[in-house]
XYZ file of C-alpha atoms in Angstrom:
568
model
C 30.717 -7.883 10.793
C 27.824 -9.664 8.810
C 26.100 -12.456 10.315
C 24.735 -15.370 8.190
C 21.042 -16.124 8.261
C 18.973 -19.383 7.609
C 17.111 -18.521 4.127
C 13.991 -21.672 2.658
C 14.442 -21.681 -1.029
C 11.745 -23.505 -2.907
C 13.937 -26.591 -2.368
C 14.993 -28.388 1.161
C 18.802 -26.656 0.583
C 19.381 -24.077 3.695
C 21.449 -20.615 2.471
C 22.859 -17.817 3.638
C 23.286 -14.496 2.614
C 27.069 -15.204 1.479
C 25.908 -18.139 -0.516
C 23.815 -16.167 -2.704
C 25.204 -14.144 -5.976
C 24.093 -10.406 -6.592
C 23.297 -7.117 -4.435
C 21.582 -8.698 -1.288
C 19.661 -5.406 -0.453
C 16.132 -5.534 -0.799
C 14.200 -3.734 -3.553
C 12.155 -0.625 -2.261
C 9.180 -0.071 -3.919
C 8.373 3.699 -4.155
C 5.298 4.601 -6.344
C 5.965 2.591 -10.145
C 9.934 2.248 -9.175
C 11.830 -0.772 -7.272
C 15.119 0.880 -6.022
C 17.833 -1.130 -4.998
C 20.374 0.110 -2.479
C 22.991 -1.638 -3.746
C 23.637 -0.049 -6.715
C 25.173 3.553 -7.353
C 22.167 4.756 -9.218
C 19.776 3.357 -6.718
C 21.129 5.276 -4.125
C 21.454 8.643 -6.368
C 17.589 7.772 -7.707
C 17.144 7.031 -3.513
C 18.933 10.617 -3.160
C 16.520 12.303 -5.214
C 13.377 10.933 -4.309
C 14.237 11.921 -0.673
C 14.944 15.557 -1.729
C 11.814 16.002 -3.693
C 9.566 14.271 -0.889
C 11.185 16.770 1.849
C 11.326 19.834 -0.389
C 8.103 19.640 -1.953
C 6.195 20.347 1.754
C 9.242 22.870 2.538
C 8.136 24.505 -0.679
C 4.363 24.325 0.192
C 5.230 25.843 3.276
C 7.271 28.583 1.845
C 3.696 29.350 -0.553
C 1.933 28.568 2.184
C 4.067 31.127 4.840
C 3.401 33.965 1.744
C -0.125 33.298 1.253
C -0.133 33.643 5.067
C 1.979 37.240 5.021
C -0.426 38.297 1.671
C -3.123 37.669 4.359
C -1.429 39.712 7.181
C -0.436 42.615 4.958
C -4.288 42.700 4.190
C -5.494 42.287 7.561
C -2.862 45.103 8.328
C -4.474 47.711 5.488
C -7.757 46.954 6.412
C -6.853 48.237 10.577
C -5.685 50.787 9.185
C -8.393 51.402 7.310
C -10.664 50.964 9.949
C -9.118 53.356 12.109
C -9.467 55.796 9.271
C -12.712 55.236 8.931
C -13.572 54.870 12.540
C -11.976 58.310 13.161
C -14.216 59.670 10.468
C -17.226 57.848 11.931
C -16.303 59.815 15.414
C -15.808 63.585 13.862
C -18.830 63.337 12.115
C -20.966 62.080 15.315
C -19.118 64.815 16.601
C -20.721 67.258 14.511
C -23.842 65.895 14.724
C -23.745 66.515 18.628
C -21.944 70.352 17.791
C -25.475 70.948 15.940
C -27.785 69.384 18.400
C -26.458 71.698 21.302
C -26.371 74.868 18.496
C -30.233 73.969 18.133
C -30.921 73.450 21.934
C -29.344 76.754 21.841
C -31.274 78.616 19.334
C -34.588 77.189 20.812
C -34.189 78.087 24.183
C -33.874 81.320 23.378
C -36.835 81.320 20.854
C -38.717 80.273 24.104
C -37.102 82.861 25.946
C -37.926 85.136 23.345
C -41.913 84.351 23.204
C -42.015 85.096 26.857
C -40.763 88.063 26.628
C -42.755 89.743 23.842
C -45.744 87.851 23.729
C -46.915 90.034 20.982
C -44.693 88.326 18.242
C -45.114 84.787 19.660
C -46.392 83.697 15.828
C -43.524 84.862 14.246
C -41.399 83.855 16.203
C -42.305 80.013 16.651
C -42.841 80.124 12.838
C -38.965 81.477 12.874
C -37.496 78.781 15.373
C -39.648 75.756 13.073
C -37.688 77.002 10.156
C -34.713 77.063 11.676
C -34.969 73.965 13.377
C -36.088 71.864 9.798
C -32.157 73.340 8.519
C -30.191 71.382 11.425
C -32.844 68.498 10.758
C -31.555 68.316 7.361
C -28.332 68.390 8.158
C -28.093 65.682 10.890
C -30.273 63.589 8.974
C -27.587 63.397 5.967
C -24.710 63.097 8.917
C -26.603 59.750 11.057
C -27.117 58.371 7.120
C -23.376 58.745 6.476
C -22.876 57.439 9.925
C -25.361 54.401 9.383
C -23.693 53.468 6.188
C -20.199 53.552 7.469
C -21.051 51.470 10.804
C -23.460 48.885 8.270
C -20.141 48.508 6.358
C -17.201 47.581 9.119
C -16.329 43.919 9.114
C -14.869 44.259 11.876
C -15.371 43.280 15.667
C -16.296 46.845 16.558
C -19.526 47.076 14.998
C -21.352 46.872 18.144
C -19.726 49.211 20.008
C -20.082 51.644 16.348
C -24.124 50.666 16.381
C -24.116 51.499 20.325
C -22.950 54.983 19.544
C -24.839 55.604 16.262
C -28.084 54.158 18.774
C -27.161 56.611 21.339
C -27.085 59.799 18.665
C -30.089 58.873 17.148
C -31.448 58.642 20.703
C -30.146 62.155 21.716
C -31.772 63.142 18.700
C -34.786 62.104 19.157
C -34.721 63.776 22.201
C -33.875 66.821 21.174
C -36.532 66.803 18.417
C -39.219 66.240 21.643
C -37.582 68.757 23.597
C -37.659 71.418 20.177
C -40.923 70.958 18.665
C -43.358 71.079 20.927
C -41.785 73.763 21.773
C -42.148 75.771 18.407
C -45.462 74.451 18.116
C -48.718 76.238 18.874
C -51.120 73.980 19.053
C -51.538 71.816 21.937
C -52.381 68.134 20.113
C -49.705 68.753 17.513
C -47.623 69.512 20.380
C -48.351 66.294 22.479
C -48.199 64.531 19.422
C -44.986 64.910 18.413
C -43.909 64.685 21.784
C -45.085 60.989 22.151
C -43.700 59.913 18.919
C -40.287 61.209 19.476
C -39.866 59.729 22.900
C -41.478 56.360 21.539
C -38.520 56.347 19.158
C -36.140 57.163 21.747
C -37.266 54.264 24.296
C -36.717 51.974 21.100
C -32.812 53.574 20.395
C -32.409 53.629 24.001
C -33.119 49.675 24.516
C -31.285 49.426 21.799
C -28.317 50.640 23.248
C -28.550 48.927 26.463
C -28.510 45.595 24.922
C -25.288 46.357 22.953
C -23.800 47.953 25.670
C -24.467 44.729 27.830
C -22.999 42.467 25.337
C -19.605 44.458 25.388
C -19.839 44.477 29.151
C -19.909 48.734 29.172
C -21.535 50.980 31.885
C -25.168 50.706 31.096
C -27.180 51.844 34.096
C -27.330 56.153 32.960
C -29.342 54.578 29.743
C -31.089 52.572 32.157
C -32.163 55.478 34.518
C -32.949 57.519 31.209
C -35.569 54.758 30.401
C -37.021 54.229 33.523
C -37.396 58.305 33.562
C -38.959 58.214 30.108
C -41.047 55.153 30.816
C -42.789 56.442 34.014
C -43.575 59.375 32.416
C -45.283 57.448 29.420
C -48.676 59.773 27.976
C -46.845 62.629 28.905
C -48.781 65.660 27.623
C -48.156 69.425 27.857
C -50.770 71.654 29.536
C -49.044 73.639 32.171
C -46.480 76.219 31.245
C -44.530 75.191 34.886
C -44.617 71.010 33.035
C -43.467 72.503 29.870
C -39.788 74.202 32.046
C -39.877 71.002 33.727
C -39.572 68.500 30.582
C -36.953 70.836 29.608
C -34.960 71.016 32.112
C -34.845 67.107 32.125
C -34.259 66.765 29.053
C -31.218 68.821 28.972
C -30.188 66.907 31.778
C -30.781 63.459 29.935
C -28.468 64.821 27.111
C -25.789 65.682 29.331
C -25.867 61.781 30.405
C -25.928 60.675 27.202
C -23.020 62.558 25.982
C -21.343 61.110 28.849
C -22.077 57.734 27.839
C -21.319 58.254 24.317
C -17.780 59.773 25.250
C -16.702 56.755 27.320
C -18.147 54.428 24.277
C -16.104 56.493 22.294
C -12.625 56.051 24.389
C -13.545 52.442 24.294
C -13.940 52.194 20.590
C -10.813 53.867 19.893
C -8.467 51.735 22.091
C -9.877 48.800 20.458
C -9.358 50.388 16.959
C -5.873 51.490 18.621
C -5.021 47.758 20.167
C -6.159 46.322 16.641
C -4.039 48.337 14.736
C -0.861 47.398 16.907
C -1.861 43.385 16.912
C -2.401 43.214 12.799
C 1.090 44.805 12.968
C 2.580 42.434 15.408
C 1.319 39.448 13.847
C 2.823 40.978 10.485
C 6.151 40.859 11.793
C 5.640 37.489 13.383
C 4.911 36.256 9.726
C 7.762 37.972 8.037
C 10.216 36.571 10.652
C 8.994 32.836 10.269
C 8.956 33.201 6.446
C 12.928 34.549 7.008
C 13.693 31.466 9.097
C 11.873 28.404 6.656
C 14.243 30.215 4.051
C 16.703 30.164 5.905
C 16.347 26.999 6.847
C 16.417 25.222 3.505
C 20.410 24.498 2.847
C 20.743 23.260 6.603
C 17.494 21.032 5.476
C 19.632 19.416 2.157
C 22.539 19.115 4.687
C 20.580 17.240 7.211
C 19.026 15.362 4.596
C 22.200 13.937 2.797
C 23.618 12.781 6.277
C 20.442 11.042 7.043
C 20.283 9.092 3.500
C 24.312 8.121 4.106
C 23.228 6.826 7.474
C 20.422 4.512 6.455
C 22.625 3.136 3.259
C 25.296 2.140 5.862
C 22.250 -0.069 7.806
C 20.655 -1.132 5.281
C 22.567 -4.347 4.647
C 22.103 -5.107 8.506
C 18.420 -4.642 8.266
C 18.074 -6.811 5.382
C 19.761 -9.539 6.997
C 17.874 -9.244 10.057
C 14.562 -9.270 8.203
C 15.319 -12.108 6.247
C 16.214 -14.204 9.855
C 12.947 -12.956 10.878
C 11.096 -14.102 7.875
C 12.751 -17.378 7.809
C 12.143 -17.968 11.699
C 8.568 -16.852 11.439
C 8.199 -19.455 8.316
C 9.465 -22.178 10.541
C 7.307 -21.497 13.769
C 4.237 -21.199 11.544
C 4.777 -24.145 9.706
C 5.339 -25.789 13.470
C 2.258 -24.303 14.808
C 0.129 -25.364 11.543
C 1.342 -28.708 12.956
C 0.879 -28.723 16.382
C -2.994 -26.324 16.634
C -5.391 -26.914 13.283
C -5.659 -23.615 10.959
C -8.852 -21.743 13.171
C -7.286 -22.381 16.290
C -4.363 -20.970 15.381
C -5.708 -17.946 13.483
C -7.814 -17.137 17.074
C -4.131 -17.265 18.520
C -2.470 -15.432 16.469
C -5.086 -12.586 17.031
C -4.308 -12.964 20.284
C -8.440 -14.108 21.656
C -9.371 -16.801 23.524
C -9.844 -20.706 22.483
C -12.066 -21.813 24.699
C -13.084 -25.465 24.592
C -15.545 -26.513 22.423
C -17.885 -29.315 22.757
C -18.759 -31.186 19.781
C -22.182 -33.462 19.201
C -21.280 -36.057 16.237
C -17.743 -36.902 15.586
C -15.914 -39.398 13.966
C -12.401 -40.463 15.628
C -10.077 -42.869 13.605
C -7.125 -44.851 14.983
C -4.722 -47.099 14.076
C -0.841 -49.081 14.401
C 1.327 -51.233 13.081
C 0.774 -54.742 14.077
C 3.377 -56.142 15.542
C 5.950 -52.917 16.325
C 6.919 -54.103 19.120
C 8.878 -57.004 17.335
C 9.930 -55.053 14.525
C 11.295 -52.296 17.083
C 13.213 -54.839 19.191
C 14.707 -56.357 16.294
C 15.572 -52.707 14.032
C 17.956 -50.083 15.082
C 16.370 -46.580 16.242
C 17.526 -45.068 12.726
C 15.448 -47.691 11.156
C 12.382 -47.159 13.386
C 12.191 -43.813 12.674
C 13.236 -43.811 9.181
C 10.118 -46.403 8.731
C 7.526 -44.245 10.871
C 8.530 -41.538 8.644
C 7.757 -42.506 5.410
C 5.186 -44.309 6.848
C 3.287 -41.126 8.254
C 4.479 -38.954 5.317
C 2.331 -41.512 2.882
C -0.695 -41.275 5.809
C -0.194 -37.319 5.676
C -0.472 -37.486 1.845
C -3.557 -39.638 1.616
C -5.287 -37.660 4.558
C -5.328 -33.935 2.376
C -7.787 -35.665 0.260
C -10.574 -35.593 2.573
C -12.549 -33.481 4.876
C -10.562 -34.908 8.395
C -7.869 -33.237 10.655
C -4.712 -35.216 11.791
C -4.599 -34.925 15.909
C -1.608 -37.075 16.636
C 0.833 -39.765 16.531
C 2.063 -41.400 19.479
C 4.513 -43.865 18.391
C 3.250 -45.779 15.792
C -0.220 -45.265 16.789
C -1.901 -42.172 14.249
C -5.397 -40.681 15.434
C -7.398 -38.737 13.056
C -10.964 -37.216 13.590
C -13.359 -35.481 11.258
C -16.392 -33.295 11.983
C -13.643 -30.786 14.488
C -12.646 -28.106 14.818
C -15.120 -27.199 11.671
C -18.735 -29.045 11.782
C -19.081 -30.999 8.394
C -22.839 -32.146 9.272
C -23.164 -35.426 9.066
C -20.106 -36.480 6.226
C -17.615 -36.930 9.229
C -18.486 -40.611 9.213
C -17.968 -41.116 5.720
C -14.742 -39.190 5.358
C -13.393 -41.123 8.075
C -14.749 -44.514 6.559
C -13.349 -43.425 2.847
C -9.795 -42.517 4.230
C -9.516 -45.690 6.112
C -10.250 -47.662 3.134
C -7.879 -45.548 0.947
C -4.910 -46.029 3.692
C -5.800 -49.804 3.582
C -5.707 -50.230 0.230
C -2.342 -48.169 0.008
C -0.635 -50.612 2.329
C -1.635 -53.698 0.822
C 1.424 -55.648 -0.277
C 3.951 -53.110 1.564
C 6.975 -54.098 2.866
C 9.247 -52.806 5.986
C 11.876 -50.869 4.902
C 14.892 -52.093 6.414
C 13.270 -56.146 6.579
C 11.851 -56.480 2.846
C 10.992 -60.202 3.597
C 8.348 -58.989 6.065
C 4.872 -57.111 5.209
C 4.110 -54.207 7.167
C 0.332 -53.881 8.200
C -1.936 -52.121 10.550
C -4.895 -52.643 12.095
C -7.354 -49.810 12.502
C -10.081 -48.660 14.438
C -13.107 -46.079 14.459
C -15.739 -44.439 16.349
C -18.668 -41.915 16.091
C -19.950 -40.171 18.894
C -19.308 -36.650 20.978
C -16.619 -35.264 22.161
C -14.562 -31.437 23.807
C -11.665 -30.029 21.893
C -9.448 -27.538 23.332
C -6.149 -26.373 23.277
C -3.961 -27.710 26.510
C -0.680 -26.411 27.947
C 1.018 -23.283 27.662
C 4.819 -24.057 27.175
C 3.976 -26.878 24.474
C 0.585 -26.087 23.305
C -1.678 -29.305 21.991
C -5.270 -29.255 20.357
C -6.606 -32.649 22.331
C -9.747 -34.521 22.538
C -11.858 -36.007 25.401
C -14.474 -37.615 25.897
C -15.550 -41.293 26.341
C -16.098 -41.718 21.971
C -12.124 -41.710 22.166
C -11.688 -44.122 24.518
C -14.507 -45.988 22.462
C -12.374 -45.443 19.545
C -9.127 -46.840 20.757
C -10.626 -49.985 21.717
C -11.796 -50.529 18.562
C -8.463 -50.401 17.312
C -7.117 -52.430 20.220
C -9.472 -55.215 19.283
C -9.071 -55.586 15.720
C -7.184 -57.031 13.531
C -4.595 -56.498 10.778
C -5.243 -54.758 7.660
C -9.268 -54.519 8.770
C -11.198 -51.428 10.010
C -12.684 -52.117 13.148
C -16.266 -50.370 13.857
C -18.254 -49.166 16.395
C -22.428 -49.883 16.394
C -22.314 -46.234 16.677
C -20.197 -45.495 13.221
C -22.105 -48.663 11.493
C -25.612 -46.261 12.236
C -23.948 -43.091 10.759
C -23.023 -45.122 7.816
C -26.307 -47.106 7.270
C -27.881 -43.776 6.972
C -25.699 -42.588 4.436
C -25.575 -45.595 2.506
C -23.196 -47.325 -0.154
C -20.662 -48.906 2.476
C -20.286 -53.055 3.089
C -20.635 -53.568 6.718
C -20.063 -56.832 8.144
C -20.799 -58.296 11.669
C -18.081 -59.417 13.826
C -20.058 -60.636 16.285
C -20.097 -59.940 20.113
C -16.764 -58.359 21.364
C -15.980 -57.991 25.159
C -14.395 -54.159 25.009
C -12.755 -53.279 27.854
C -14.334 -50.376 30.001
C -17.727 -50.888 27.993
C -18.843 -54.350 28.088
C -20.327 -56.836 25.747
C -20.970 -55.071 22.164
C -21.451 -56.298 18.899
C -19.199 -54.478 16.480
C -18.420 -54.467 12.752
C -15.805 -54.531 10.231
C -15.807 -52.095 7.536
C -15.476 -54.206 4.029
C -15.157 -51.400 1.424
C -18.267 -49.303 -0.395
C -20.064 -50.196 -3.307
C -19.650 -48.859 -6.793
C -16.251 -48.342 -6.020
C -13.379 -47.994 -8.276
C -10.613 -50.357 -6.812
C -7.100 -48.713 -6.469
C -4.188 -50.712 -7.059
C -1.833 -50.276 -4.201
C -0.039 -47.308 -3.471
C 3.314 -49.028 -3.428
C 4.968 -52.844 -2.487
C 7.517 -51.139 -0.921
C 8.128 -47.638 0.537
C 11.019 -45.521 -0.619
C 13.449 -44.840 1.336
C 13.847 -41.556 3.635
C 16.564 -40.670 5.021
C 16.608 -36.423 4.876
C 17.138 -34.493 7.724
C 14.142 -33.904 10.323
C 14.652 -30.236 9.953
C 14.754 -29.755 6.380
C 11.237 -31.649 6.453
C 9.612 -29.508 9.317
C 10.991 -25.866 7.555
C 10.195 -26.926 3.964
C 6.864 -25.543 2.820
């Protein structure tokens, strides 16, 4: 069922959806193209435009889901490649250790050997120092392989692979003090050699107790192997009973390290082991979400087409409940530009506060129609209205052309102020003073509508002075003034007399200052709630072009309230 709504055309006729020819869907902008619902190919161009804007991020997620498995394969190759080379990394360390216990070997029992047969001691230390440089060479060209292939890992594991390449060099340093002063003859060569190679070991050995900290590993042996080392600092040999002594404890300090470097070893492999296994995990994790998006693509187009049918089906509802919205929200604006001036309004409508506002120098106009009272009693209430109408419609007219804001009309009295809600300086009193003589001069001659054989006049008054403006009420909303200059200014209309513009002292001052306005006395005036005051009458402004009058009788007006508050 389709309900009519109230559409303003740029005339005061009302329609309705049904009154109007053509597709009554709105147009839908989308990039360059308006597509209408309403028509076959706007709904197949609609169609499209929907498929292409839900596959093309379906398809970048498809590219997206294979860059992502490209990634995973090559994380995948490179665990596996890192438990190659990891396992390499570990046989050769392995050697390296193999030839470090094959040359504690061969020099214990060259020292065995020179104790025995002291006779060949030369020859025989000069054997054991050539045999010794061999297995030098050779671990020196393993711990370089080593260092390059630990220097080389990306990969987490680098500091446990640097803790165990610290801890060889550190056992072989070791063994180099525990072989060479050994094979060596004289004493400072001896002692020498001995302090450099256990200064390089303390340095491997803190080394290695830092990593192993980080990775949260066993650290105290290398801890007890450096507090050995470092109470023992300037260690010399002298004694032949110090000589068995170092090594014994250094043997013993080898057999901790290997200890160490085993258990750094089974660590090292289960994270190679538990890498391997998550790379291959997350592999099939990938493959089995890039199966599913593909999968997923024909229930996608099916999804899609329902959803499209759907929203054709409301779209004619949801155009014709927009356009009662937009015609309702054109007729409460156009109410509340009536009832609140523009700022006020614009301070409500973001939903702040109006506070009142107190204002220094106004200028406060009012007026009626002499003798409505008479003319009411003697017209019917079609003909009061119709007259107050087009009577107010001419005021509202001549009013736009000057800096002053309409407050009111009670009746057939019409208030007007300038200088509020925005401060104009000090031109309030003379936009007041020119749009009194302009609504003067626009009624001279003017006739009553329904009663042409009588002339329909008003008698006007004004004001300058201060003044508080705020907005009042909550169910029916009003901007509305106080203060004791309107009370001033409705005496002054009270008091005066037809077709004149009554003054206050107050508004004759404003205007003396700014100059060019006749201003004559009236003479002493008892006002009402203020005494005894001389006031003025406001004669017209010099070098001023004279207007003929506006009309000498005012059309007629008989269209519809409504149609006049909702027309724009």
């Amino acid at each position: 069922m389709i309900s009519n709504t109230l559409r303003i055309d740029n005339s005061s006729h009302c329609t309705t959806p049904s009154d109007r020819n053509g597709p009554q869907l709105v147009p839908v902008k989308v990039g360059c193209l308006h597509i209408n619902l309403a028509t076959e190919r706007g709904r197949k161009i609609f169609l499209l435009q929907m498929l292409v804007l839900c596959f093309v991020p379906h398809a970048a997620l498809v590219f997206q889901n294979c860059t992502v498995m490209a990634q995973l394969s090559h994380t995948m190759d490179a665990s596996l490649f890192l438990d190659r080379k990891v396992a390499a990394i570990m046989s050769h360390c392995e050697a390296v250790l193999a030839i470090q216990d094959e040359r504690v070997a061969v020099t214990q029992y060259l020292v065995q050997g020179t104790n025995v047969q002291r006779s060949k001691q030369n020859s025989k230390r000069t054997d054991g120092l050539s045999r010794a440089s061999i297995y030098d060479q050779i671990n020196s060209v393993l711990l370089l392989y080593i260092m390059r292939g630990v220097k080389t890992t990306s990969s987490n594991l680098w500091r446990q692979l640097t803790a165990s390449y610290e801890i060889l060099k550190a056992m072989e340093e070791i063994s180099l003090a525990f072989l060479y002063p050994l094979v060596l003859e004289e004493l400072e060569s001896k002692n020498f050699f001995l302090q450099l190679h256990l200064k390089l070991t303390l340095d491997y050995l803190e080394s290695t107790k830092q990593y192993l900290e980080l990775e949260g590993l066993d650290w105290r042996p290398v801890e007890d192997i450096l507090l050995s080392y470092k109470s023992r600092e300037g260690l010399k040999f002298n004694e032949e009973d110090s000589d068995r002594f170092f090594m014994e404890e250094t043997v013993s300090h080898l057999a901790k390290l290997k200890i160490v470097q085993g258990e750094l070893w089974n660590y090292v492999r289960k994270s190679v082991t538990s890498e391997v296994w998550s790379a291959r995990r997350t592999l099939c994790f990938g493959i089995t979400i890039l199966i599913i998006v593909l999968l997923v693509s024909p229930l996608l187009i099916f999804l899609l087409r329902y959803t499209i049918n759907t929203i054709q089906k409301f779209t004619e509802s949801i155009e014709i409940s927009t356009q009662k919205l937009v015609a309702e929200k054109q007729k409460s604006d156009l109410l509340l530009s009536r009832m609140l001036p523009l700022p006020v309004l614009r301070r409500l409508r973001a939903q702040r506060a109006v506070p009142a506002e107190a204002f220094d120098a106004v200028t406060i106009y009012f007026s009626d129609i002499v003798g409505f009272t008479n003319i009411s009693a003697n017209s019917t209430p079609m003909e009061v209205i119709n007259m107050l109408n087009m009577l107010y419609k001419m005021f509202d007219d001549k009013i736009m052309q000057y800096n002053v804001y309409k407050v009111e009309t009670i009746g057939d009295a019409y208030m007007v102020v300038s200088g509020l809600p925005q401060r104009n300086g000090n031109k309030h009193a003379s936009e007041i003073a020119d749009m009194s003589l302009s609504l003067m001069r626009s009624l001279e001659g003017a006739r009553v509508p329904h009663r042409p054989e009588e002339f329909l006049r008003i008698r006007a008054g004004v004001n300058t002075g201060s003044c508080v403006a705020g907005v009042v009420g909550t169910t029916m909303p009003r901007y509305c003034l106080f203060g004791d200059a309107i009370n001033t200014a409705s005496r002054m209309e009270s008091t005066g007399e037809a077709m004149k513009i009554h003054i206050s002292p107050t508004t004759k001052e404003a205007l003396d200052a700014i100059g060019n306005y006749v201003v004559q006395s009236r003479g002493l005036v008892d006002i009402q709630g203020k005494g005894v005051m001389e006031t003025y009458w406001l004669l017209g402004k010099k070098d001023e072009k004279i207007e003929s009058p506006r009309c000498v009788r005012l059309q007629d007006y008989d269209q519809n309230v409504l149609e006049l508050l909702i027309r724009s």
